[in-house]
Amino acid sequence: MEQLIRETYPDAVKICNICHSLLIQGQSCEMCGVRMHLPCVAKYFQFTSEPNCHPHLHCNDYWPHDIPEVLDPEKEREGGISRSSRKSLWTRQH
């Protein structure tokens, strides 16, 4: 599906600068326009006290957005419902 979208809408497609997949929901740098999925933002800035846009590839400007937490699948499972159970529940509902 991703390839079809890329071919059909080449000028409208937005790509995550970290994982290079289609970007539907994410954040972008206000200076240079670099874009990242929320999970990619979380991982990219995980160990950074002062988040800046990537200095080697982009502008190194301050990242003004809230940084999401990195999701831990183990904690998700402990919190109630596992990913596979959620998927199966979602499938039954839709």
mmCIF file with all atom_site columns, C-alpha atoms in Angstrom:
data_model
loop_
_atom_site.group_PDB
_atom_site.id
_atom_site.type_symbol
_atom_site.label_atom_id
_atom_site.label_alt_id
_atom_site.label_comp_id
_atom_site.label_asym_id
_atom_site.label_entity_id
_atom_site.label_seq_id
_atom_site.pdbx_PDB_ins_code
_atom_site.Cartn_x
_atom_site.Cartn_y
_atom_site.Cartn_z
_atom_site.occupancy
_atom_site.B_iso_or_equiv
_atom_site.pdbx_formal_charge
_atom_site.auth_seq_id
_atom_site.auth_comp_id
_atom_site.auth_asym_id
_atom_site.auth_atom_id
_atom_site.pdbx_PDB_model_num
ATOM 1  C CA . MET A 1 1  ? 0.000   0.000  0.000  1.00 0.00 ? 1  MET A CA 1
ATOM 2  C CA . GLU A 1 2  ? 2.848   2.368  0.866  1.00 0.00 ? 2  GLU A CA 1
ATOM 3  C CA . GLN A 1 3  ? 4.394   1.989  -2.579 1.00 0.00 ? 3  GLN A CA 1
ATOM 4  C CA . LEU A 1 4  ? 1.052   2.744  -4.256 1.00 0.00 ? 4  LEU A CA 1
ATOM 5  C CA . ILE A 1 5  ? 0.632   5.911  -2.188 1.00 0.00 ? 5  ILE A CA 1
ATOM 6  C CA . ARG A 1 6  ? 4.213   7.017  -2.972 1.00 0.00 ? 6  ARG A CA 1
ATOM 7  C CA . GLU A 1 7  ? 3.661   6.469  -6.713 1.00 0.00 ? 7  GLU A CA 1
ATOM 8  C CA . THR A 1 8  ? 0.170   7.996  -6.854 1.00 0.00 ? 8  THR A CA 1
ATOM 9  C CA . TYR A 1 9  ? 0.853   11.103 -4.754 1.00 0.00 ? 9  TYR A CA 1
ATOM 10 C CA . PRO A 1 10 ? 4.604   11.784 -5.073 1.00 0.00 ? 10 PRO A CA 1
ATOM 11 C CA . ASP A 1 11 ? 4.283   15.519 -4.390 1.00 0.00 ? 11 ASP A CA 1
ATOM 12 C CA . ALA A 1 12 ? 1.962   15.135 -1.388 1.00 0.00 ? 12 ALA A CA 1
ATOM 13 C CA . VAL A 1 13 ? 3.682   12.253 0.405  1.00 0.00 ? 13 VAL A CA 1
ATOM 14 C CA . LYS A 1 14 ? 5.507   13.090 3.616  1.00 0.00 ? 14 LYS A CA 1
ATOM 15 C CA . ILE A 1 15 ? 8.324   10.806 4.774  1.00 0.00 ? 15 ILE A CA 1
ATOM 16 C CA . CYS A 1 16 ? 9.816   10.362 8.249  1.00 0.00 ? 16 CYS A CA 1
ATOM 17 C CA . ASN A 1 17 ? 13.456  11.483 8.165  1.00 0.00 ? 17 ASN A CA 1
ATOM 18 C CA . ILE A 1 18 ? 14.388  8.806  10.720 1.00 0.00 ? 18 ILE A CA 1
ATOM 19 C CA . CYS A 1 19 ? 12.768  5.556  9.475  1.00 0.00 ? 19 CYS A CA 1
ATOM 20 C CA . HIS A 1 20 ? 11.961  6.779  5.915  1.00 0.00 ? 20 HIS A CA 1
ATOM 21 C CA . SER A 1 21 ? 8.390   5.414  6.017  1.00 0.00 ? 21 SER A CA 1
ATOM 22 C CA . LEU A 1 22 ? 5.218   7.319  5.167  1.00 0.00 ? 22 LEU A CA 1
ATOM 23 C CA . LEU A 1 23 ? 4.438   9.965  7.737  1.00 0.00 ? 23 LEU A CA 1
ATOM 24 C CA . ILE A 1 24 ? 0.803   10.358 8.718  1.00 0.00 ? 24 ILE A CA 1
ATOM 25 C CA . GLN A 1 25 ? 1.128   11.776 12.228 1.00 0.00 ? 25 GLN A CA 1
ATOM 26 C CA . GLY A 1 26 ? 4.314   13.288 13.603 1.00 0.00 ? 26 GLY A CA 1
ATOM 27 C CA . GLN A 1 27 ? 6.293   16.419 14.314 1.00 0.00 ? 27 GLN A CA 1
ATOM 28 C CA . SER A 1 28 ? 8.440   18.679 12.154 1.00 0.00 ? 28 SER A CA 1
ATOM 29 C CA . CYS A 1 29 ? 11.259  21.145 12.693 1.00 0.00 ? 29 CYS A CA 1
ATOM 30 C CA . GLU A 1 30 ? 10.013  24.709 12.318 1.00 0.00 ? 30 GLU A CA 1
ATOM 31 C CA . MET A 1 31 ? 13.328  25.860 10.800 1.00 0.00 ? 31 MET A CA 1
ATOM 32 C CA . CYS A 1 32 ? 14.260  23.213 8.217  1.00 0.00 ? 32 CYS A CA 1
ATOM 33 C CA . GLY A 1 33 ? 11.074  21.124 7.911  1.00 0.00 ? 33 GLY A CA 1
ATOM 34 C CA . VAL A 1 34 ? 12.555  17.747 8.902  1.00 0.00 ? 34 VAL A CA 1
ATOM 35 C CA . ARG A 1 35 ? 9.706   15.363 9.818  1.00 0.00 ? 35 ARG A CA 1
ATOM 36 C CA . MET A 1 36 ? 9.492   12.459 12.260 1.00 0.00 ? 36 MET A CA 1
ATOM 37 C CA . HIS A 1 37 ? 6.856   9.973  13.451 1.00 0.00 ? 37 HIS A CA 1
ATOM 38 C CA . LEU A 1 38 ? 6.030   10.347 17.142 1.00 0.00 ? 38 LEU A CA 1
ATOM 39 C CA . PRO A 1 39 ? 7.704   7.003  18.039 1.00 0.00 ? 39 PRO A CA 1
ATOM 40 C CA . CYS A 1 40 ? 10.785  8.057  16.047 1.00 0.00 ? 40 CYS A CA 1
ATOM 41 C CA . VAL A 1 41 ? 10.842  11.397 17.905 1.00 0.00 ? 41 VAL A CA 1
ATOM 42 C CA . ALA A 1 42 ? 10.645  9.527  21.207 1.00 0.00 ? 42 ALA A CA 1
ATOM 43 C CA . LYS A 1 43 ? 13.547  7.212  20.326 1.00 0.00 ? 43 LYS A CA 1
ATOM 44 C CA . TYR A 1 44 ? 15.654  9.922  18.669 1.00 0.00 ? 44 TYR A CA 1
ATOM 45 C CA . PHE A 1 45 ? 15.499  12.240 21.701 1.00 0.00 ? 45 PHE A CA 1
ATOM 46 C CA . GLN A 1 46 ? 15.350  9.480  24.347 1.00 0.00 ? 46 GLN A CA 1
ATOM 47 C CA . PHE A 1 47 ? 18.715  10.305 25.932 1.00 0.00 ? 47 PHE A CA 1
ATOM 48 C CA . THR A 1 48 ? 18.887  14.021 25.122 1.00 0.00 ? 48 THR A CA 1
ATOM 49 C CA . SER A 1 49 ? 18.338  16.696 27.769 1.00 0.00 ? 49 SER A CA 1
ATOM 50 C CA . GLU A 1 50 ? 18.168  19.536 25.201 1.00 0.00 ? 50 GLU A CA 1
ATOM 51 C CA . PRO A 1 51 ? 16.572  18.257 21.992 1.00 0.00 ? 51 PRO A CA 1
ATOM 52 C CA . ASN A 1 52 ? 17.848  19.777 18.754 1.00 0.00 ? 52 ASN A CA 1
ATOM 53 C CA . CYS A 1 53 ? 17.214  18.951 15.133 1.00 0.00 ? 53 CYS A CA 1
ATOM 54 C CA . HIS A 1 54 ? 19.836  16.522 13.782 1.00 0.00 ? 54 HIS A CA 1
ATOM 55 C CA . PRO A 1 55 ? 23.068  18.575 13.459 1.00 0.00 ? 55 PRO A CA 1
ATOM 56 C CA . HIS A 1 56 ? 24.679  16.477 10.696 1.00 0.00 ? 56 HIS A CA 1
ATOM 57 C CA . LEU A 1 57 ? 21.699  16.275 8.388  1.00 0.00 ? 57 LEU A CA 1
ATOM 58 C CA . HIS A 1 58 ? 19.630  19.328 9.310  1.00 0.00 ? 58 HIS A CA 1
ATOM 59 C CA . CYS A 1 59 ? 19.688  22.704 11.062 1.00 0.00 ? 59 CYS A CA 1
ATOM 60 C CA . ASN A 1 60 ? 20.511  21.832 14.734 1.00 0.00 ? 60 ASN A CA 1
ATOM 61 C CA . ASP A 1 61 ? 17.759  24.250 15.868 1.00 0.00 ? 61 ASP A CA 1
ATOM 62 C CA . TYR A 1 62 ? 15.966  23.656 19.202 1.00 0.00 ? 62 TYR A CA 1
ATOM 63 C CA . TRP A 1 63 ? 13.113  21.103 18.912 1.00 0.00 ? 63 TRP A CA 1
ATOM 64 C CA . PRO A 1 64 ? 10.124  23.025 20.385 1.00 0.00 ? 64 PRO A CA 1
ATOM 65 C CA . HIS A 1 65 ? 7.632   20.133 20.557 1.00 0.00 ? 65 HIS A CA 1
ATOM 66 C CA . ASP A 1 66 ? 6.809   17.883 23.499 1.00 0.00 ? 66 ASP A CA 1
ATOM 67 C CA . ILE A 1 67 ? 8.862   14.705 23.311 1.00 0.00 ? 67 ILE A CA 1
ATOM 68 C CA . PRO A 1 68 ? 6.680   11.576 23.626 1.00 0.00 ? 68 PRO A CA 1
ATOM 69 C CA . GLU A 1 69 ? 7.802   8.747  25.886 1.00 0.00 ? 69 GLU A CA 1
ATOM 70 C CA . VAL A 1 70 ? 9.308   5.619  24.377 1.00 0.00 ? 70 VAL A CA 1
ATOM 71 C CA . LEU A 1 71 ? 6.707   2.859  24.651 1.00 0.00 ? 71 LEU A CA 1
ATOM 72 C CA . ASP A 1 72 ? 7.867   -0.268 26.448 1.00 0.00 ? 72 ASP A CA 1
ATOM 73 C CA . PRO A 1 73 ? 5.977   -3.366 25.189 1.00 0.00 ? 73 PRO A CA 1
ATOM 74 C CA . GLU A 1 74 ? 6.613   -5.161 28.505 1.00 0.00 ? 74 GLU A CA 1
ATOM 75 C CA . LYS A 1 75 ? 4.963   -2.368 30.485 1.00 0.00 ? 75 LYS A CA 1
ATOM 76 C CA . GLU A 1 76 ? 2.072   -2.343 27.992 1.00 0.00 ? 76 GLU A CA 1
ATOM 77 C CA . ARG A 1 77 ? 1.479   -6.044 28.649 1.00 0.00 ? 77 ARG A CA 1
ATOM 78 C CA . GLU A 1 78 ? 1.635   -5.530 32.414 1.00 0.00 ? 78 GLU A CA 1
ATOM 79 C CA . GLY A 1 79 ? -0.825  -2.657 32.119 1.00 0.00 ? 79 GLY A CA 1
ATOM 80 C CA . GLY A 1 80 ? -3.663  -4.890 31.076 1.00 0.00 ? 80 GLY A CA 1
ATOM 81 C CA . ILE A 1 81 ? -4.083  -5.913 27.497 1.00 0.00 ? 81 ILE A CA 1
ATOM 82 C CA . SER A 1 82 ? -1.337  -7.189 25.210 1.00 0.00 ? 82 SER A CA 1
ATOM 83 C CA . ARG A 1 83 ? -0.734  -5.928 21.673 1.00 0.00 ? 83 ARG A CA 1
ATOM 84 C CA . SER A 1 84 ? -2.003  -9.194 20.147 1.00 0.00 ? 84 SER A CA 1
ATOM 85 C CA . SER A 1 85 ? -5.147  -9.081 22.293 1.00 0.00 ? 85 SER A CA 1
ATOM 86 C CA . ARG A 1 86 ? -5.744  -5.477 21.271 1.00 0.00 ? 86 ARG A CA 1
ATOM 87 C CA . LYS A 1 87 ? -5.310  -6.395 17.602 1.00 0.00 ? 87 LYS A CA 1
ATOM 88 C CA . SER A 1 88 ? -7.706  -9.295 17.927 1.00 0.00 ? 88 SER A CA 1
ATOM 89 C CA . LEU A 1 89 ? -10.206 -7.070 19.776 1.00 0.00 ? 89 LEU A CA 1
ATOM 90 C CA . TRP A 1 90 ? -9.861  -4.383 17.099 1.00 0.00 ? 90 TRP A CA 1
ATOM 91 C CA . THR A 1 91 ? -10.384 -6.970 14.349 1.00 0.00 ? 91 THR A CA 1
ATOM 92 C CA . ARG A 1 92 ? -13.566 -8.242 16.001 1.00 0.00 ? 92 ARG A CA 1
ATOM 93 C CA . GLN A 1 93 ? -14.897 -4.689 16.399 1.00 0.00 ? 93 GLN A CA 1
ATOM 94 C CA . HIS A 1 94 ? -14.183 -3.628 12.785 1.00 0.00 ? 94 HIS A CA 1
#
